[in-house]
Coordinates of C-alpha atoms in Angstrom, one line a residue:
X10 CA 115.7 -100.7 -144.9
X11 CA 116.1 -99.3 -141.0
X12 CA 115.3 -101.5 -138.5
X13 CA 115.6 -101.2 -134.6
X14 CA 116.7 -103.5 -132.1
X15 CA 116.5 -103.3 -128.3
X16 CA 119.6 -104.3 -125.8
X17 CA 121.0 -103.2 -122.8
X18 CA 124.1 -102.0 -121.2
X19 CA 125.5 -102.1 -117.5
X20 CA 127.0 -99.3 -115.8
X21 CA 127.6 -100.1 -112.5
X22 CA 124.6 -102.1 -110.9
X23 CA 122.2 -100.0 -112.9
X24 CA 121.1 -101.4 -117.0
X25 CA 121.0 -98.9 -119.6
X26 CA 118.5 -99.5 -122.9
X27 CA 120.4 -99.7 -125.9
X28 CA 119.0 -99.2 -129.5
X29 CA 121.0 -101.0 -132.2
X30 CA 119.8 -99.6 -135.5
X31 CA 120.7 -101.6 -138.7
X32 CA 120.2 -99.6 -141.9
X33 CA 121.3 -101.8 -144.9
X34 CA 121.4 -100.0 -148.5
X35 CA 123.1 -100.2 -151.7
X36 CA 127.0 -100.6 -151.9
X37 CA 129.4 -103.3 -149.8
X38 CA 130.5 -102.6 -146.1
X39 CA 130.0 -103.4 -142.9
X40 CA 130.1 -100.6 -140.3
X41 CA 129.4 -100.8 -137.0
X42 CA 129.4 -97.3 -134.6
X43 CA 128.6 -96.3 -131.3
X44 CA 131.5 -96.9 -129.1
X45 CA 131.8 -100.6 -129.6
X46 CA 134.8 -102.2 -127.8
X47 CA 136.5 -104.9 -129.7
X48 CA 134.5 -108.1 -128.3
X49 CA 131.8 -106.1 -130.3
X50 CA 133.8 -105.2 -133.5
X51 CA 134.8 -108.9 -133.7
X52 CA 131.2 -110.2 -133.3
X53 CA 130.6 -109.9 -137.2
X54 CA 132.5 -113.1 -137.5
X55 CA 130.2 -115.1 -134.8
X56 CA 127.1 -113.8 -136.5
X57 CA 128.2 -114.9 -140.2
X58 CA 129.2 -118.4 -139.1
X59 CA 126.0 -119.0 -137.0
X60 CA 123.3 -117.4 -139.6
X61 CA 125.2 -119.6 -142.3
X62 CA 124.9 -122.8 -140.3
X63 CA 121.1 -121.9 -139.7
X64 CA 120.1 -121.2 -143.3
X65 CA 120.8 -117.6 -143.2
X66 CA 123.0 -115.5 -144.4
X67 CA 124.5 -111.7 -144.1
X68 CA 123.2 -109.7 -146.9
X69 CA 125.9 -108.9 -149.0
X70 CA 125.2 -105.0 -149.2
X71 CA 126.1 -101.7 -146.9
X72 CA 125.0 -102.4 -143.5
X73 CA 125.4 -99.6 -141.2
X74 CA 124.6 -100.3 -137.5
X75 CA 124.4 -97.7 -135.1
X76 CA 124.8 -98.8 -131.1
X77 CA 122.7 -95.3 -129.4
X78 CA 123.0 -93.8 -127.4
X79 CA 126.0 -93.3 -129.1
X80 CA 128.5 -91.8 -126.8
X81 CA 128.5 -94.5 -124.3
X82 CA 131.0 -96.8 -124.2
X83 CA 129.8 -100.5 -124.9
X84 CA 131.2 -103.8 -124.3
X85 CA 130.8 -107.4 -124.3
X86 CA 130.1 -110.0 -126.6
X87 CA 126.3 -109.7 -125.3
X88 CA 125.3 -108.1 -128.3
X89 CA 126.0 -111.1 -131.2
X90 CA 122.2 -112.2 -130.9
X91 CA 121.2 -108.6 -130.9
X92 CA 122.9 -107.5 -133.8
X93 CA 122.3 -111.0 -135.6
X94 CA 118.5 -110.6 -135.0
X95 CA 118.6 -106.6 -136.1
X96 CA 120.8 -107.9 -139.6
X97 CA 118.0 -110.4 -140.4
X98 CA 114.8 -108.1 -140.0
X99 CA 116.5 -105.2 -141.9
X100 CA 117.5 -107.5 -145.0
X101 CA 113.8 -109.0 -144.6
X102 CA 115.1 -112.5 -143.7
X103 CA 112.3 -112.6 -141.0
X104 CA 109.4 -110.6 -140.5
X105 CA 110.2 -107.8 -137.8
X106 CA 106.4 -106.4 -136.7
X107 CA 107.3 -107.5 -132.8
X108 CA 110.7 -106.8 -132.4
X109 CA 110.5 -103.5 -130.6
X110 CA 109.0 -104.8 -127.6
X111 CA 111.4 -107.1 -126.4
X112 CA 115.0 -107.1 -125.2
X113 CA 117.6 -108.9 -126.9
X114 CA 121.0 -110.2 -126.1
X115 CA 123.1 -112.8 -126.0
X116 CA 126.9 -114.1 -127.2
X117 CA 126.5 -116.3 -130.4
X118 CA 128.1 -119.8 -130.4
X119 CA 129.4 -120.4 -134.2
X120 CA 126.7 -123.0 -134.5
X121 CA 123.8 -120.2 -133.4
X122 CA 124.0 -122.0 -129.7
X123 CA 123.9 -119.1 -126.9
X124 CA 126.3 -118.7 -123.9
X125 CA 125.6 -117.0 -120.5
X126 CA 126.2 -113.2 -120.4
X127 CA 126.6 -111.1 -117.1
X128 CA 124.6 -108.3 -115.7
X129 CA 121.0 -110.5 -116.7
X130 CA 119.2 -109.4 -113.5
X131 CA 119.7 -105.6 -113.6
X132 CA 118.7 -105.5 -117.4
X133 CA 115.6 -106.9 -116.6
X134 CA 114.7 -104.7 -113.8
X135 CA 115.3 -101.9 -116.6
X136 CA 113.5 -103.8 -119.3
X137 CA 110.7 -104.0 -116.7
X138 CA 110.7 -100.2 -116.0
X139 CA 110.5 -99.1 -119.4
X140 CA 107.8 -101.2 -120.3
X141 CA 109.3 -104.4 -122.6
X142 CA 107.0 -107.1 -123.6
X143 CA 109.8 -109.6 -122.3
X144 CA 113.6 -110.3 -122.3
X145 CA 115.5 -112.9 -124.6
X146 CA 118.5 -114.3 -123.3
X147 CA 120.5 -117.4 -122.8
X148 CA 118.6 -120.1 -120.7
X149 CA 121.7 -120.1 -118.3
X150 CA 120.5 -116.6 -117.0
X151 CA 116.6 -117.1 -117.5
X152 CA 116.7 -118.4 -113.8
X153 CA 118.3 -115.1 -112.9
X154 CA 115.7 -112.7 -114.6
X155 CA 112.9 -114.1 -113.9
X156 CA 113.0 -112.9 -110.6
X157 CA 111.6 -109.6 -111.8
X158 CA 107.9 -109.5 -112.1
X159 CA 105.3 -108.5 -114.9
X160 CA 108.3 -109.5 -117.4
X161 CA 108.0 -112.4 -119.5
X162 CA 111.7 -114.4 -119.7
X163 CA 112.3 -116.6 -122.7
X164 CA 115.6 -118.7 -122.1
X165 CA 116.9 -119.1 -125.8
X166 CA 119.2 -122.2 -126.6
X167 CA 119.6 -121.5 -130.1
X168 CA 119.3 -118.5 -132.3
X169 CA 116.8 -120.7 -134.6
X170 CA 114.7 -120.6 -131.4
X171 CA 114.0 -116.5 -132.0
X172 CA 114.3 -116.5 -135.7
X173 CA 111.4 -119.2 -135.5
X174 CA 109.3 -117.2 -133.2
X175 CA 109.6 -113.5 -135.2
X176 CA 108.8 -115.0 -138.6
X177 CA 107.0 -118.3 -138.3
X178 CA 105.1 -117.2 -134.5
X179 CA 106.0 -120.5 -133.3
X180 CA 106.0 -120.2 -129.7
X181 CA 108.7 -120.0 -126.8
X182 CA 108.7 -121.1 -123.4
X183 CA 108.8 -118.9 -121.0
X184 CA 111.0 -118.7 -117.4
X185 CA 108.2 -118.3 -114.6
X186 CA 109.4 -118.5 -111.2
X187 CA 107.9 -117.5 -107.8
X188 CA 110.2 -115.4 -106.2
X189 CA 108.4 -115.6 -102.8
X190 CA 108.7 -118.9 -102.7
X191 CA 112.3 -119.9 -104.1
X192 CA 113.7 -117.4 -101.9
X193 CA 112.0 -118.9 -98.7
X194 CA 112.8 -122.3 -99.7
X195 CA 116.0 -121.9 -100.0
X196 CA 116.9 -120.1 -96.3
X197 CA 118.4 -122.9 -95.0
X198 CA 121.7 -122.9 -93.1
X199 CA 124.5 -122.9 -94.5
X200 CA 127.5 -126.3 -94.0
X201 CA 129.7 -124.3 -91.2
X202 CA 127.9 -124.5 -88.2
X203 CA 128.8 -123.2 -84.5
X204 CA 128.8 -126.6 -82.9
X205 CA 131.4 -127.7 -84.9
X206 CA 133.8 -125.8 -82.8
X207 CA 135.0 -127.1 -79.3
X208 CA 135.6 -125.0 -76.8
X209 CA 136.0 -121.1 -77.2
X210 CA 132.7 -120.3 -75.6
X211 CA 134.0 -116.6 -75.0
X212 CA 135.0 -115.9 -78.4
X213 CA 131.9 -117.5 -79.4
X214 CA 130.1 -115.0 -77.7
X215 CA 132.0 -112.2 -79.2
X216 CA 131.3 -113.8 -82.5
X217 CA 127.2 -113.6 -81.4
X218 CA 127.7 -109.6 -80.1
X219 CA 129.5 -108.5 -83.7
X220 CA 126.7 -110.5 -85.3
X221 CA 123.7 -108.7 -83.2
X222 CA 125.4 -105.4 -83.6
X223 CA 126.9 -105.7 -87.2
X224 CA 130.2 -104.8 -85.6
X225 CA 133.8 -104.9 -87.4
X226 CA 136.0 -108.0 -85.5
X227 CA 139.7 -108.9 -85.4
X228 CA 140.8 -111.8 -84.1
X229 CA 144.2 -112.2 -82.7
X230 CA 146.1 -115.5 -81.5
X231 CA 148.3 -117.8 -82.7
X232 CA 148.1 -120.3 -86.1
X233 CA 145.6 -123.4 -85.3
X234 CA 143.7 -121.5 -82.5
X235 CA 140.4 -121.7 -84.5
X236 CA 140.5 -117.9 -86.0
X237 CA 139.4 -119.1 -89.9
X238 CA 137.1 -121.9 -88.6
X239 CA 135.4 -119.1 -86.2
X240 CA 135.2 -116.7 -89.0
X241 CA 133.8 -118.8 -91.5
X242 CA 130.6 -119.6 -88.9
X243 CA 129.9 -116.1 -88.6
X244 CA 127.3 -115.8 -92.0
X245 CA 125.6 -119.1 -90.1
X246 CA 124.7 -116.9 -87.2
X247 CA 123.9 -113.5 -88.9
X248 CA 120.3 -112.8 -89.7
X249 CA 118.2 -114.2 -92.7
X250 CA 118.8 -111.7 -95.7
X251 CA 115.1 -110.2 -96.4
X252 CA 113.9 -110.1 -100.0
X253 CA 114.9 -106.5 -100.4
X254 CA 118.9 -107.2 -99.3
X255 CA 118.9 -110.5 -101.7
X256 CA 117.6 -108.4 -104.4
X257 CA 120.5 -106.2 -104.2
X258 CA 123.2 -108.7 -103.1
X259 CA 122.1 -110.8 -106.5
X260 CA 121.9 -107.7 -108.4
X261 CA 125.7 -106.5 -107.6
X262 CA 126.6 -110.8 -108.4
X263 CA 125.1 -110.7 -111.5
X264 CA 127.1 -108.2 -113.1
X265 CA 130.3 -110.1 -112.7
X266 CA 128.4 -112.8 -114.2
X267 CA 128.5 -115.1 -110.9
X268 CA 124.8 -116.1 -110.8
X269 CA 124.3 -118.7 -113.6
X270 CA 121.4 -120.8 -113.0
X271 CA 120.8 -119.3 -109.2
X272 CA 118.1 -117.4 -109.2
X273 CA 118.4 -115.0 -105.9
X274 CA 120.8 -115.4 -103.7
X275 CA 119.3 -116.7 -100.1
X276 CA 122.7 -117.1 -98.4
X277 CA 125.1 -114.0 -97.2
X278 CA 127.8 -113.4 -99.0
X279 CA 131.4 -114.7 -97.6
X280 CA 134.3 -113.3 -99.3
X281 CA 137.9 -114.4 -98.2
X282 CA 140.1 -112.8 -100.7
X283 CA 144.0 -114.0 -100.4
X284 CA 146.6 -111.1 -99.2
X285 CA 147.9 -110.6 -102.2
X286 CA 144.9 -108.8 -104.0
X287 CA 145.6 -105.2 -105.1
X288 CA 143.3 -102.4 -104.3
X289 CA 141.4 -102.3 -108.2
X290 CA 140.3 -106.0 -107.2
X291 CA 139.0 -105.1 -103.1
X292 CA 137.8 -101.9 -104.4
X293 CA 136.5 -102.5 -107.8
X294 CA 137.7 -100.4 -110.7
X295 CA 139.8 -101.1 -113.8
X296 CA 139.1 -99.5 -117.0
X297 CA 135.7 -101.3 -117.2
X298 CA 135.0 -100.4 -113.7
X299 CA 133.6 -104.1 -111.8
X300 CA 132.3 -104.2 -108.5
X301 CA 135.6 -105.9 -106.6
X302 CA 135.5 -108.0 -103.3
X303 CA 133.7 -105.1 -100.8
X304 CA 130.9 -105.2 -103.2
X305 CA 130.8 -108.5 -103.1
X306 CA 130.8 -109.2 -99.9
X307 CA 127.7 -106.6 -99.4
X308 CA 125.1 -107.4 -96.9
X309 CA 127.8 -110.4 -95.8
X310 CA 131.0 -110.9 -94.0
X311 CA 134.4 -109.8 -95.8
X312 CA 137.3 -111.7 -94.1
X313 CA 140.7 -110.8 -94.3
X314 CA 143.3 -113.6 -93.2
X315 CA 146.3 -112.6 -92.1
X316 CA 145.6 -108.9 -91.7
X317 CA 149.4 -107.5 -91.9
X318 CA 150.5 -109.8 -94.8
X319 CA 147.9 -107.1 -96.9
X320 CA 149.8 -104.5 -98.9
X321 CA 149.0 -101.4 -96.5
X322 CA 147.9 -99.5 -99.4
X323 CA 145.3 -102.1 -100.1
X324 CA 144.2 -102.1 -96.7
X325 CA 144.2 -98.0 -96.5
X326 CA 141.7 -97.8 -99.4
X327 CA 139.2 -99.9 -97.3
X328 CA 138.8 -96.9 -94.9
X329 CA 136.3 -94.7 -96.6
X330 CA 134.1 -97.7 -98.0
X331 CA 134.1 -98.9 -93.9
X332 CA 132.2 -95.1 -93.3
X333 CA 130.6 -94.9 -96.2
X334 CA 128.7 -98.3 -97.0
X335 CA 129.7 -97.6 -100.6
X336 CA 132.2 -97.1 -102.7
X337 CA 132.8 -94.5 -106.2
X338 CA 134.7 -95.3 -108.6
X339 CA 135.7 -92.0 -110.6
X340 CA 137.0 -92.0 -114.3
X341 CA 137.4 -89.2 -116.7
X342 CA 134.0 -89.5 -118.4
X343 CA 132.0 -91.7 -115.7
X344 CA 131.6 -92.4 -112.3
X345 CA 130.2 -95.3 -110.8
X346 CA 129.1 -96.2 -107.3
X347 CA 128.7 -99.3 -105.8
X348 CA 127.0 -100.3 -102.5
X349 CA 129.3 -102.1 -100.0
X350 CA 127.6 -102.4 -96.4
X351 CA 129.6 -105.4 -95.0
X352 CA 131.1 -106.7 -91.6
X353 CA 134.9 -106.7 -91.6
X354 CA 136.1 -109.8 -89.6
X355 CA 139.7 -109.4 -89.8
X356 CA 142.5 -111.9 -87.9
X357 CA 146.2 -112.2 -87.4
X358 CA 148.9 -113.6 -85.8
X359 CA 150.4 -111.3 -82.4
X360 CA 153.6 -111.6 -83.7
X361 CA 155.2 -112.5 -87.2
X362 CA 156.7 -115.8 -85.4
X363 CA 153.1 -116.3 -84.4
X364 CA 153.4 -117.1 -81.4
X365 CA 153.0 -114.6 -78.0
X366 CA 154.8 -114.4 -75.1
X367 CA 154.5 -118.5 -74.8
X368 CA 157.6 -119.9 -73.5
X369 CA 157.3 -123.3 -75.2
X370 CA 156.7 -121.4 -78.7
X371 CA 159.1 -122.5 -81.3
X372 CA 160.2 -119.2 -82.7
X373 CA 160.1 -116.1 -80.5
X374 CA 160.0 -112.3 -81.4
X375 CA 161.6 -109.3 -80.3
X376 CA 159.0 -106.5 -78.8
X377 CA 160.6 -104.8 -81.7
X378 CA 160.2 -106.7 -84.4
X379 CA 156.3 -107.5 -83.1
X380 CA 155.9 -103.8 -83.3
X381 CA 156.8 -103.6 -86.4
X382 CA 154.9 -106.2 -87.5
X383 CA 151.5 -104.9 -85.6
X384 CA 152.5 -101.1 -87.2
X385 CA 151.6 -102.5 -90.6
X386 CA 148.1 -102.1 -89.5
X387 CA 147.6 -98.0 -89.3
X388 CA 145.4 -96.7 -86.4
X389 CA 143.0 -95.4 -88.5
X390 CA 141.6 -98.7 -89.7
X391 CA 142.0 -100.3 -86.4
X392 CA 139.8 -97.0 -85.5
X393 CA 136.8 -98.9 -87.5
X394 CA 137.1 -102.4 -85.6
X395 CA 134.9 -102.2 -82.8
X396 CA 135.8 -105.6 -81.2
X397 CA 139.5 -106.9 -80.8
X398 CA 139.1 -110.7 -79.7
X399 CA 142.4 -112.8 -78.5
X400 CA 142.0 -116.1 -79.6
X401 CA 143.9 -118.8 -77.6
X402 CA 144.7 -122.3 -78.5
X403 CA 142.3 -124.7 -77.4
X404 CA 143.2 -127.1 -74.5
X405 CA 143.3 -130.9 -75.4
X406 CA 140.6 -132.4 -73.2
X407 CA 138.3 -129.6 -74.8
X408 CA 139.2 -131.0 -78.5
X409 CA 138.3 -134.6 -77.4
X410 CA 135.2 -133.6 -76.0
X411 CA 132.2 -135.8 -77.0
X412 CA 129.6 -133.3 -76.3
X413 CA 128.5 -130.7 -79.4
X414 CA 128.4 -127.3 -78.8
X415 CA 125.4 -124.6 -78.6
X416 CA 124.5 -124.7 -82.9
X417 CA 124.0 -121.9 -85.5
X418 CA 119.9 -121.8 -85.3
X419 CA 119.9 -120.8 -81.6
X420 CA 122.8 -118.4 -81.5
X421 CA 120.9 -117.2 -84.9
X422 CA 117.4 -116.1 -83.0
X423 CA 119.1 -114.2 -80.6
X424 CA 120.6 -111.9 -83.1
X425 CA 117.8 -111.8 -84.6
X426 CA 115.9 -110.4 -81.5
X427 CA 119.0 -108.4 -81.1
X428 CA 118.5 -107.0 -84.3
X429 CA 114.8 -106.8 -84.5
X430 CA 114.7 -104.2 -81.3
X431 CA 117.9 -102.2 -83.3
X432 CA 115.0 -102.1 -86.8
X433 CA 112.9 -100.4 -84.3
X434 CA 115.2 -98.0 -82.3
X435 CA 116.2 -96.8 -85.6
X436 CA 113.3 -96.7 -87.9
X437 CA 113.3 -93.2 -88.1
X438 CA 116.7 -92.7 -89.4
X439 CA 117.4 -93.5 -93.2
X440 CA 120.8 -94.7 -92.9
X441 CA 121.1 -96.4 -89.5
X442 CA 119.9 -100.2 -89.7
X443 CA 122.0 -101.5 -86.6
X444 CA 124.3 -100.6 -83.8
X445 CA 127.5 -100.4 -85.4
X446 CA 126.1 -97.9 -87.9
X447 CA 125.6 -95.3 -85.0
X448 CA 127.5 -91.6 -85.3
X449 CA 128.8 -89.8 -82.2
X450 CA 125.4 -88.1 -81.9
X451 CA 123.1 -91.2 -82.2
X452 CA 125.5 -93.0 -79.6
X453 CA 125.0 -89.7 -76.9
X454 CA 121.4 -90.0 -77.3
X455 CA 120.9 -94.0 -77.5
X456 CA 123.8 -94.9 -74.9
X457 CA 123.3 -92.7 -71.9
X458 CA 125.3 -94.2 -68.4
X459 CA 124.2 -93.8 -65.1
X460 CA 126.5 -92.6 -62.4
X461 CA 128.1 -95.6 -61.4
X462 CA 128.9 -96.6 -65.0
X463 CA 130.4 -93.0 -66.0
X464 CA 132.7 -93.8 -63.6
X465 CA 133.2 -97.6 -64.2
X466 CA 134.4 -96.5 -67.7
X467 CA 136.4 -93.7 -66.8
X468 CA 138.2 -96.2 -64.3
X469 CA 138.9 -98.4 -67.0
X470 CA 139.9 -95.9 -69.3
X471 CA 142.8 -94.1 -67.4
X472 CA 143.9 -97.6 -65.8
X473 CA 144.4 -99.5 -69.0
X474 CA 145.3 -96.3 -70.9
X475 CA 142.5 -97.1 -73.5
X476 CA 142.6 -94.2 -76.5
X477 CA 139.8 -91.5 -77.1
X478 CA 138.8 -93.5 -79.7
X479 CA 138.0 -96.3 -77.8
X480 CA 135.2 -94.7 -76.1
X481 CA 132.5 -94.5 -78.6
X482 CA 133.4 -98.5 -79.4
X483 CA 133.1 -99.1 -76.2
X484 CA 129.7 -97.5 -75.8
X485 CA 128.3 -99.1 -79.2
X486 CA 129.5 -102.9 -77.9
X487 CA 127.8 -102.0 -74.5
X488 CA 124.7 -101.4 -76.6
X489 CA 125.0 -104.5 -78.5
X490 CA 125.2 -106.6 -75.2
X491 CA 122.3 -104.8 -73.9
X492 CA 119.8 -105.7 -76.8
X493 CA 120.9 -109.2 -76.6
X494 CA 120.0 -109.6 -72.7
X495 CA 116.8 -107.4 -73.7
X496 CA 117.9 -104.6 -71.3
X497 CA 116.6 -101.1 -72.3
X498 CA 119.2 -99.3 -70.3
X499 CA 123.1 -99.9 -70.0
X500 CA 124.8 -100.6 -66.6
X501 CA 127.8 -102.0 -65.0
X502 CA 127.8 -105.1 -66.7
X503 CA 127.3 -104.4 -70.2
X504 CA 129.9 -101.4 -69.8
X505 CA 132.8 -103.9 -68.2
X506 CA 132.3 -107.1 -70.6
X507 CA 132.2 -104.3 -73.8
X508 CA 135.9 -102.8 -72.3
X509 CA 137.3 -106.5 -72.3
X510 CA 136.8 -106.3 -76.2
X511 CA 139.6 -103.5 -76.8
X512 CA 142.7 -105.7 -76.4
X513 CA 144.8 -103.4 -78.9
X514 CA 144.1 -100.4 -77.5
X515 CA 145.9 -100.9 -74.1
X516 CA 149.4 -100.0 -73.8
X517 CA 151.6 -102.3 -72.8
X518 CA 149.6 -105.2 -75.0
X519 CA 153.0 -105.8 -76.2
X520 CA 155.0 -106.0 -72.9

């Protein structure tokens, strides 16, 4: 007898319906087709031992089960209940009249218990599309797919939990969850906060200009100068993700199997990968192609400790992604792509001693060997940091203050503001969301100068030899600055406090 079985598979962020047909017939054999990759093949011997230890059994005939469509590649031990239920209703071990309108996966513990699989979120969004009943999985993702709508979730603990409700219609209980409300709830701020940090009012306010303006940061100063404890505060200050951005942050999450028992995300994403990742695992890739730290970290901060100690081939491949907001993965028969619209903060020490130009410093370095240190990081990708920030030490009575700093929440409403004025200076335009998004053309028309700035810029240009590139930076900060004081125009001010951000383009920074 032929039965069909509905499952899913995940390329990329987006779910693909699988059928699984089981034909069983005269003879002995068990084949199994369709591009299955060895978790798969192997899963033969987790559906024996759990059907035994429920009081069923494989049928001891020729099963032939097909995975279509069959010329795409599958993988994952997701399948075990899939195939396990598909076995049963072919052999007549349970009646089958329902099966076809519901997804089915999960990995089969030998006792028929169920463990987590990835990827729950986008699979429902596809099971909700094509017009499933409702989506059985392990109760450890239920959480996670319930956030789609107009889909019923069943969280499954045991395989004897679905066997029971196909043949004997006793009843299972279903995931609901208000997505509305959990995601609301759950806004609240994050454990870094602003006013932990004492002193550094100026780079706190460059930290609050990136944040309005979504702008790439480097910070540069020597080791306990606050750089890590500044970056980690940033997500604190950025905007609250909407429901649209969590929805997609979650989705890219829950294929690498990182949302167990979440439900959508509320928080940005922080990512703080150590230097010695290779570019497959910042990129994403691999044979399997997974989303890798970029993806991650989209609609979040990516921060990169230590900039120079990064393999520069690792930290080239981050150029196009930076442009893009995305990032494709090509292979010889598929090619993924996978968003990755993200704020670079990046820091580093100014010399590999780590200390600059202080005359009590411990270990000094050579202007050349501090050039070649700084080379490691190629002009190009400095080309995509708008603000270079140098961080100094922070004196002693500042530390032993008593009195807390301005906190996250109000620093937060000013972006917002800051932000809110970008959504509707750019509303027309698909792919522009914020300031640092702008092209040259966008910046001519949203950044005109007056007179006396043209020439305040040009001053500042030729006297602190700033590069060509600097100039549209320059322009896009000034912007920033001028949404957050709720100016319409630039001037003078905005122009002068935006140059003092390009420390590494002067010459001479390292005399």
């Amino acid at each position: 007898m032929l039965t069909k079985v509905y499952g899913s598979a995940v390329f990329g962020v987006e779910a693909t319906t699988i059928v699984v047909e089981v034909n069983i017939d005269k003879g002995i054999g068990y084949h199994l087709v369709g591009l299955p990759d060895n978790a798969i093949k192997e899963s033969n011997y987790r559906i024996a031992a759990a059907l035994q230890n429920n009081g069923y059994k494989i049928p001891g005939k020729k099963i032939t089960i097909n995975l279509a469509p069959a010329d795409l590649r599958k993988e994952g031990s997701a399948y075990d209940l899939t195939l396990a239920v598909g076995i049963l209703a072919a052999s007549n071990q349970i009646k089958s009249e329902n099966i076809e309108k519901y997804i089915i996966m999960g990995e089969l513990s030998l006792d028929g218990g169920l463990q987590p699989i990835k990827g729950a979120l986008p699979i429902a969004i596809k099971a909700q599309e094509e017009g499933f009943t409702g989506f059985m999985l392990p109760t450890a993702n239920a959480k996670e797919a319930a956030i789609v709508g107009d889909l019923k979730v069943y969280g499954i603990d045991n395989i004897k939990q679905v066997l029971d409700f196909f043949d004997k219609g006793t009843p299972l209980e279903q995931t609901i969850i208000d997505t509305r409300e959990e995601f609301y709830k759950n806004l609240d701020f994050p454990e870094f906060d602003f006013s932990d940090v004492k002193g550094q009012e100026s780079i706190k306010r460059c930290m609050e200009i990136a944040a309005a303006g979504g702008h790439n940061v480097i910070l540069i100063g020597p080791p306990g100068a606050g750089k890590t404890m500044l970056a980690k505060r940033l997500p604190s200050i950025l905007p609250p993700m909407t429901l649209h951005e969590a929805l997609e942050t979650t989705k890219i999450h829950s294929v690498v199997g990182k949302i167990k028992n979440m439900g959508l995300m509320s928080q940005r994403p922080f990512r703080s990968p150590h230097h010695t990742i290779s570019d497959v695992a910042l990129v994403g890739g691999g044979s399997y192609p997974q989303p890798g730290e970029i993806s991650l970290s989209h609609n979040g901060v990516l921060f990169l400790d230590e900039l120079p100690e990064f393999k520069r081939g690792v930290l080239e491949v981050l150029r196009q992604p930076l442009e893009d907001r995305e990032v494709t993965i090509s292979r010889a028969r598929f090619t993924v792509t996978y968003p990755s619209s993200f704020m670079l903060v990046a820091s580093m020490n100014p010399s590999p001693g780590g200390y600059f130009n202080d005359p009590d410093a411990p270990v000094t370095s050579s202007p050349a060997e501090m050039q070649r240190y700084l080379s490691k990081i190629s002009g190009p990708l400095l080309d995509r940091i708008d603000i270079h920030i140098e961080v100094t030490p922070v004196p002693f009575e500042k530390l032993s203050e008593e009195r807390k700093g301005e906190g996250s929440v109000e620093i937060r409403k000013r972006v917002t503001s800051a932000r809110e004025l970008q959504t509707l200076r750019f509303a027309e335009l698909e792919n522009v969301h914020y300031n640092a998004q702008m092209n040259t053309k966008q910046i001519r028309l949203y950044c005109k100068l007056d007179e006396k700035s043209k020439s305040l810029l040009k001053n500042a240009m030729e006297r602190l030899n700033l590069s060509a590139r600097a100039y549209d930076r320059i322009l896009k900060v000034a912007r920033t600055i001028a949404d957050l004081s709720g100016d319409s125009d630039l001037n003078g001010d905005h122009i002068s406090e935006a140059i003092q951000y390009r420390s590494l383009d002067r010459e001479g920074w390292l005399g």
